[in-house]
GROMACS .gro file of C-alpha atoms in nm:
model
  228
    1MET     CA    1   0.014   0.006  -0.007
    2ALA     CA    2   0.319   0.255   0.091
    3ILE     CA    3   0.462   0.171  -0.244
    4ARG     CA    4   0.140   0.243  -0.444
    5PHE     CA    5   0.081   0.540  -0.233
    6ILE     CA    6   0.405   0.696  -0.356
    7VAL     CA    7   0.347   0.589  -0.707
    8PHE     CA    8   0.015   0.753  -0.782
    9THR     CA    9   0.107   1.029  -0.571
   10ILE     CA   10   0.431   1.123  -0.798
   11THR     CA   11   0.182   1.043  -1.126
   12VAL     CA   12  -0.084   1.298  -1.025
   13VAL     CA   13   0.185   1.597  -0.928
   14ALA     CA   14   0.346   1.503  -1.257
   15LEU     CA   15   0.063   1.474  -1.475
   16SER     CA   16  -0.094   1.812  -1.287
   17SER     CA   17   0.273   1.996  -1.308
   18SER     CA   18   0.250   1.964  -1.734
   19PHE     CA   19  -0.053   2.205  -1.752
   20ALA     CA   20   0.022   2.413  -1.411
   21HIS     CA   21   0.114   2.740  -1.629
   22ALA     CA   22  -0.237   2.708  -1.801
   23SER     CA   23  -0.397   2.926  -1.494
   24ASP     CA   24  -0.138   3.068  -1.266
   25PRO     CA   25   0.161   3.299  -1.357
   26SER     CA   26   0.533   3.162  -1.375
   27PRO     CA   27   0.745   3.247  -1.113
   28LEU     CA   28   1.003   3.522  -1.185
   29GLN     CA   29   1.218   3.397  -0.891
   30ASP     CA   30   1.307   3.022  -0.733
   31PHE     CA   31   1.037   3.025  -0.483
   32CYS     CA   32   0.801   3.273  -0.306
   33VAL     CA   33   0.685   3.105   0.014
   34ALA     CA   34   0.365   3.230   0.119
   35VAL     CA   35   0.315   3.452   0.430
   36ASN     CA   36  -0.029   3.507   0.642
   37ASP     CA   37  -0.123   3.824   0.484
   38SER     CA   38  -0.487   3.813   0.612
   39MET     CA   39  -0.418   4.115   0.787
   40ALA     CA   40  -0.181   4.301   0.548
   41ALA     CA   41  -0.265   4.653   0.426
   42VAL     CA   42  -0.115   4.532   0.032
   43PHE     CA   43  -0.333   4.310  -0.190
   44VAL     CA   44  -0.155   4.094  -0.431
   45ASN     CA   45  -0.282   3.836  -0.689
   46GLY     CA   46  -0.149   3.518  -0.460
   47LYS     CA   47   0.018   3.562  -0.153
   48ILE     CA   48   0.325   3.760   0.006
   49CYS     CA   49   0.659   3.646   0.002
   50LYS     CA   50   0.822   3.562   0.299
   51ASN     CA   51   1.190   3.677   0.351
   52PRO     CA   52   1.389   3.397   0.174
   53MET     CA   53   1.667   3.409   0.466
   54GLN     CA   54   1.380   3.331   0.694
   55VAL     CA   55   1.218   3.000   0.481
   56VAL     CA   56   1.282   2.634   0.597
   57ALA     CA   57   1.190   2.307   0.471
   58ASN     CA   58   0.875   2.302   0.633
   59ASP     CA   59   0.759   2.569   0.438
   60PHE     CA   60   0.745   2.293   0.150
   61PHE     CA   61   0.660   2.019   0.369
   62PHE     CA   62   0.295   1.862   0.438
   63ARG     CA   63   0.202   1.538   0.598
   64GLY     CA   64  -0.110   1.346   0.630
   65LEU     CA   65  -0.229   1.277   0.284
   66ASN     CA   66  -0.197   0.909   0.361
   67MET     CA   67  -0.452   0.926   0.638
   68PRO     CA   68  -0.852   0.877   0.519
   69GLY     CA   69  -1.106   1.168   0.530
   70ASN     CA   70  -1.386   1.134   0.746
   71THR     CA   71  -1.671   1.064   0.495
   72SER     CA   72  -1.939   1.037   0.806
   73ASN     CA   73  -2.155   1.341   0.632
   74PRO     CA   74  -2.443   1.364   0.441
   75LEU     CA   75  -2.237   1.338   0.138
   76GLY     CA   76  -2.036   1.068   0.215
   77SER     CA   77  -1.707   1.215   0.066
   78LYS     CA   78  -1.427   1.411   0.200
   79VAL     CA   79  -1.199   1.656   0.053
   80THR     CA   80  -0.850   1.683   0.175
   81PRO     CA   81  -0.704   2.010  -0.017
   82VAL     CA   82  -0.335   2.078  -0.010
   83ASN     CA   83  -0.296   2.388  -0.153
   84VAL     CA   84  -0.103   2.750  -0.082
   85ASN     CA   85  -0.347   2.817   0.256
   86ASN     CA   86  -0.177   2.485   0.408
   87LEU     CA   87   0.173   2.449   0.196
   88PRO     CA   88   0.307   2.787   0.188
   89GLY     CA   89   0.573   2.663  -0.071
   90LEU     CA   90   0.286   2.642  -0.327
   91ASN     CA   91   0.288   3.012  -0.388
   92THR     CA   92   0.332   3.108  -0.738
   93LEU     CA   93   0.406   2.744  -0.840
   94GLY     CA   94   0.055   2.695  -0.992
   95ILE     CA   95   0.001   2.365  -0.894
   96SER     CA   96  -0.213   2.197  -0.589
   97LEU     CA   97  -0.348   1.860  -0.500
   98VAL     CA   98  -0.648   1.725  -0.344
   99ARG     CA   99  -0.742   1.377  -0.176
  100ILE     CA  100  -1.102   1.261  -0.215
  101ASP     CA  101  -1.242   0.975  -0.001
  102PHE     CA  102  -1.548   0.815  -0.051
  103ALA     CA  103  -1.780   0.572   0.133
  104PRO     CA  104  -2.012   0.339  -0.074
  105ASN     CA  105  -2.282   0.610  -0.278
  106GLY     CA  106  -2.053   0.867  -0.140
  107LEU     CA  107  -2.072   1.192  -0.359
  108ASN     CA  108  -1.845   1.479  -0.437
  109PRO     CA  109  -2.118   1.671  -0.567
  110PRO     CA  110  -2.164   1.905  -0.899
  111HIS     CA  111  -1.879   2.163  -0.840
  112THR     CA  112  -1.653   2.387  -1.050
  113HIS     CA  113  -1.296   2.544  -1.031
  114PRO     CA  114  -1.243   2.921  -1.138
  115ARG     CA  115  -0.900   2.872  -1.176
  116ALA     CA  116  -0.793   2.540  -1.255
  117THR     CA  117  -0.804   2.235  -1.472
  118GLU     CA  118  -0.832   1.894  -1.295
  119VAL     CA  119  -0.644   1.592  -1.337
  120LEU     CA  120  -0.820   1.306  -1.117
  121LEU     CA  121  -0.657   0.974  -1.072
  122VAL     CA  122  -0.851   0.680  -0.886
  123LEU     CA  123  -0.651   0.457  -0.639
  124GLU     CA  124  -0.920   0.247  -0.494
  125GLY     CA  125  -1.282   0.194  -0.575
  126THR     CA  126  -1.509   0.230  -0.868
  127LEU     CA  127  -1.630   0.593  -0.962
  128TYR     CA  128  -1.875   0.750  -1.194
  129VAL     CA  129  -1.773   1.086  -1.296
  130GLY     CA  130  -1.826   1.362  -1.566
  131PHE     CA  131  -1.846   1.712  -1.653
  132VAL     CA  132  -2.079   1.927  -1.861
  133LEU     CA  133  -1.953   2.144  -2.149
  134SER     CA  134  -2.063   2.522  -2.146
  135ASN     CA  135  -2.235   2.719  -2.445
  136PRO     CA  136  -2.407   2.471  -2.635
  137PRO     CA  137  -2.549   2.541  -2.999
  138PRO     CA  138  -2.850   2.697  -3.015
  139GLY     CA  139  -3.150   2.464  -2.955
  140MET     CA  140  -2.929   2.202  -2.786
  141LYS     CA  141  -2.835   2.084  -2.427
  142ASN     CA  142  -2.500   2.092  -2.257
  143PRO     CA  143  -2.303   1.769  -2.334
  144LEU     CA  144  -2.240   1.561  -2.081
  145PHE     CA  145  -1.908   1.364  -2.066
  146THR     CA  146  -1.889   1.075  -1.839
  147LYS     CA  147  -1.668   0.749  -1.737
  148THR     CA  148  -1.693   0.463  -1.527
  149LEU     CA  149  -1.338   0.461  -1.324
  150VAL     CA  150  -1.156   0.224  -1.151
  151ALA     CA  151  -0.834   0.166  -1.011
  152GLY     CA  152  -0.544   0.341  -1.202
  153ASP     CA  153  -0.811   0.530  -1.423
  154VAL     CA  154  -0.756   0.901  -1.510
  155PHE     CA  155  -0.990   1.132  -1.608
  156VAL     CA  156  -0.940   1.518  -1.686
  157PHE     CA  157  -1.200   1.780  -1.621
  158PRO     CA  158  -1.131   2.077  -1.771
  159GLU     CA  159  -1.082   2.450  -1.627
  160GLY     CA  160  -1.417   2.623  -1.486
  161LEU     CA  161  -1.663   2.339  -1.601
  162ILE     CA  162  -1.924   2.180  -1.386
  163HIS     CA  163  -1.816   1.847  -1.284
  164PHE     CA  164  -1.843   1.565  -1.027
  165GLN     CA  165  -1.763   1.216  -0.898
  166PHE     CA  166  -2.006   0.975  -0.752
  167ASN     CA  167  -1.883   0.608  -0.574
  168VAL     CA  168  -2.082   0.347  -0.758
  169GLY     CA  169  -1.923   0.039  -0.586
  170LYS     CA  170  -1.990  -0.128  -0.288
  171THR     CA  171  -1.669  -0.051  -0.103
  172ASN     CA  172  -1.471   0.271  -0.027
  173ALA     CA  173  -1.337   0.476  -0.315
  174ILE     CA  174  -0.988   0.704  -0.271
  175ALA     CA  175  -0.878   0.932  -0.555
  176PHE     CA  176  -0.626   1.220  -0.565
  177ALA     CA  177  -0.638   1.475  -0.809
  178GLY     CA  178  -0.385   1.760  -0.903
  179LEU     CA  179  -0.492   2.093  -0.993
  180SER     CA  180  -0.316   2.376  -1.229
  181SER     CA  181  -0.324   2.669  -0.960
  182GLN     CA  182  -0.186   2.727  -0.569
  183ASN     CA  183  -0.545   2.792  -0.490
  184PRO     CA  184  -0.803   2.666  -0.709
  185GLY     CA  185  -1.091   2.774  -0.548
  186VAL     CA  186  -1.413   2.554  -0.547
  187ILE     CA  187  -1.806   2.664  -0.608
  188THR     CA  188  -2.007   2.372  -0.510
  189ILE     CA  189  -2.346   2.456  -0.740
  190ALA     CA  190  -2.613   2.354  -0.488
  191ASN     CA  191  -2.450   2.523  -0.191
  192ALA     CA  192  -2.399   2.823  -0.412
  193VAL     CA  193  -2.743   2.858  -0.541
  194PHE     CA  194  -2.937   2.779  -0.240
  195GLY     CA  195  -2.760   2.843   0.015
  196SER     CA  196  -2.559   3.170  -0.029
  197ASN     CA  197  -2.576   3.479   0.197
  198PRO     CA  198  -2.792   3.670   0.168
  199PRO     CA  199  -3.028   3.426  -0.011
  200ILE     CA  200  -3.086   3.473  -0.365
  201ASN     CA  201  -3.410   3.636  -0.404
  202PRO     CA  202  -3.679   3.313  -0.443
  203GLN     CA  203  -3.861   3.494  -0.764
  204VAL     CA  204  -3.480   3.478  -0.957
  205LEU     CA  205  -3.486   3.107  -0.875
  206THR     CA  206  -3.836   3.019  -0.955
  207LYS     CA  207  -3.789   3.121  -1.331
  208ALA     CA  208  -3.444   2.993  -1.362
  209PHE     CA  209  -3.564   2.664  -1.250
  210GLN     CA  210  -3.930   2.682  -1.340
  211VAL     CA  211  -4.067   2.558  -1.045
  212GLY     CA  212  -4.296   2.683  -0.794
  213GLN     CA  213  -4.166   2.909  -0.483
  214ASN     CA  214  -4.252   2.651  -0.240
  215VAL     CA  215  -3.989   2.404  -0.356
  216ILE     CA  216  -3.710   2.717  -0.365
  217ASN     CA  217  -3.826   2.792  -0.017
  218TYR     CA  218  -3.755   2.443   0.082
  219LEU     CA  219  -3.424   2.398  -0.085
  220GLN     CA  220  -3.319   2.741   0.065
  221ALA     CA  221  -3.386   2.595   0.394
  222GLN     CA  222  -3.185   2.316   0.378
  223PHE     CA  223  -2.843   2.311   0.569
  224TRP     CA  224  -2.619   2.284   0.245
  225TYR     CA  225  -2.265   2.062   0.339
  226ASN     CA  226  -1.936   2.168   0.266
  227ASN     CA  227  -1.731   1.852   0.218
  228SER     CA  228  -1.409   2.024   0.190
   0.00000   0.00000   0.00000
């Protein structure tokens, strides 16, 4: 198991690094280790650089992706991200990584990454995955591309497109994904549409989804779980 874990992690990182320049800009120096800039008065596209003389090996280190995520939640899945927010050495490098654990029937619900393409590698289990294209021709519906993946299979989700993963097997599933941004972002569709703060005007949603306001009221009253 340990050897397989190392092999597939290296594979994911290698695959994702090949398209890393598709989103984040190229660095202009060896590294720019991020510092906590939440209280800084200067705003930059990314993170403020740590003084290179204060950089240490731990700035490029993260431990724990060998541990399964807790899938005891309404979605039956758990996303464990490794991005610039918990691995500061990723700043300006245009790459990040996630581990996704699935219980049987677990779902990583339809979502988008506004700043990254994602390449997914299945380690264990069977996943039904897919994404929906944008801008269909007039009179046509958005095309859906899906595959059922087993251990060792790889699937790519283009940047910004709605996609999902669903465990159709009878056992737990594990997948790893590389993303072409240090901070890819995630918009979970149902959470954003029905769980926004403040709520979207129900009249907008009743017209958009062509349902009665009682349906919209029900959906907006639900607790929309975040699995990451």
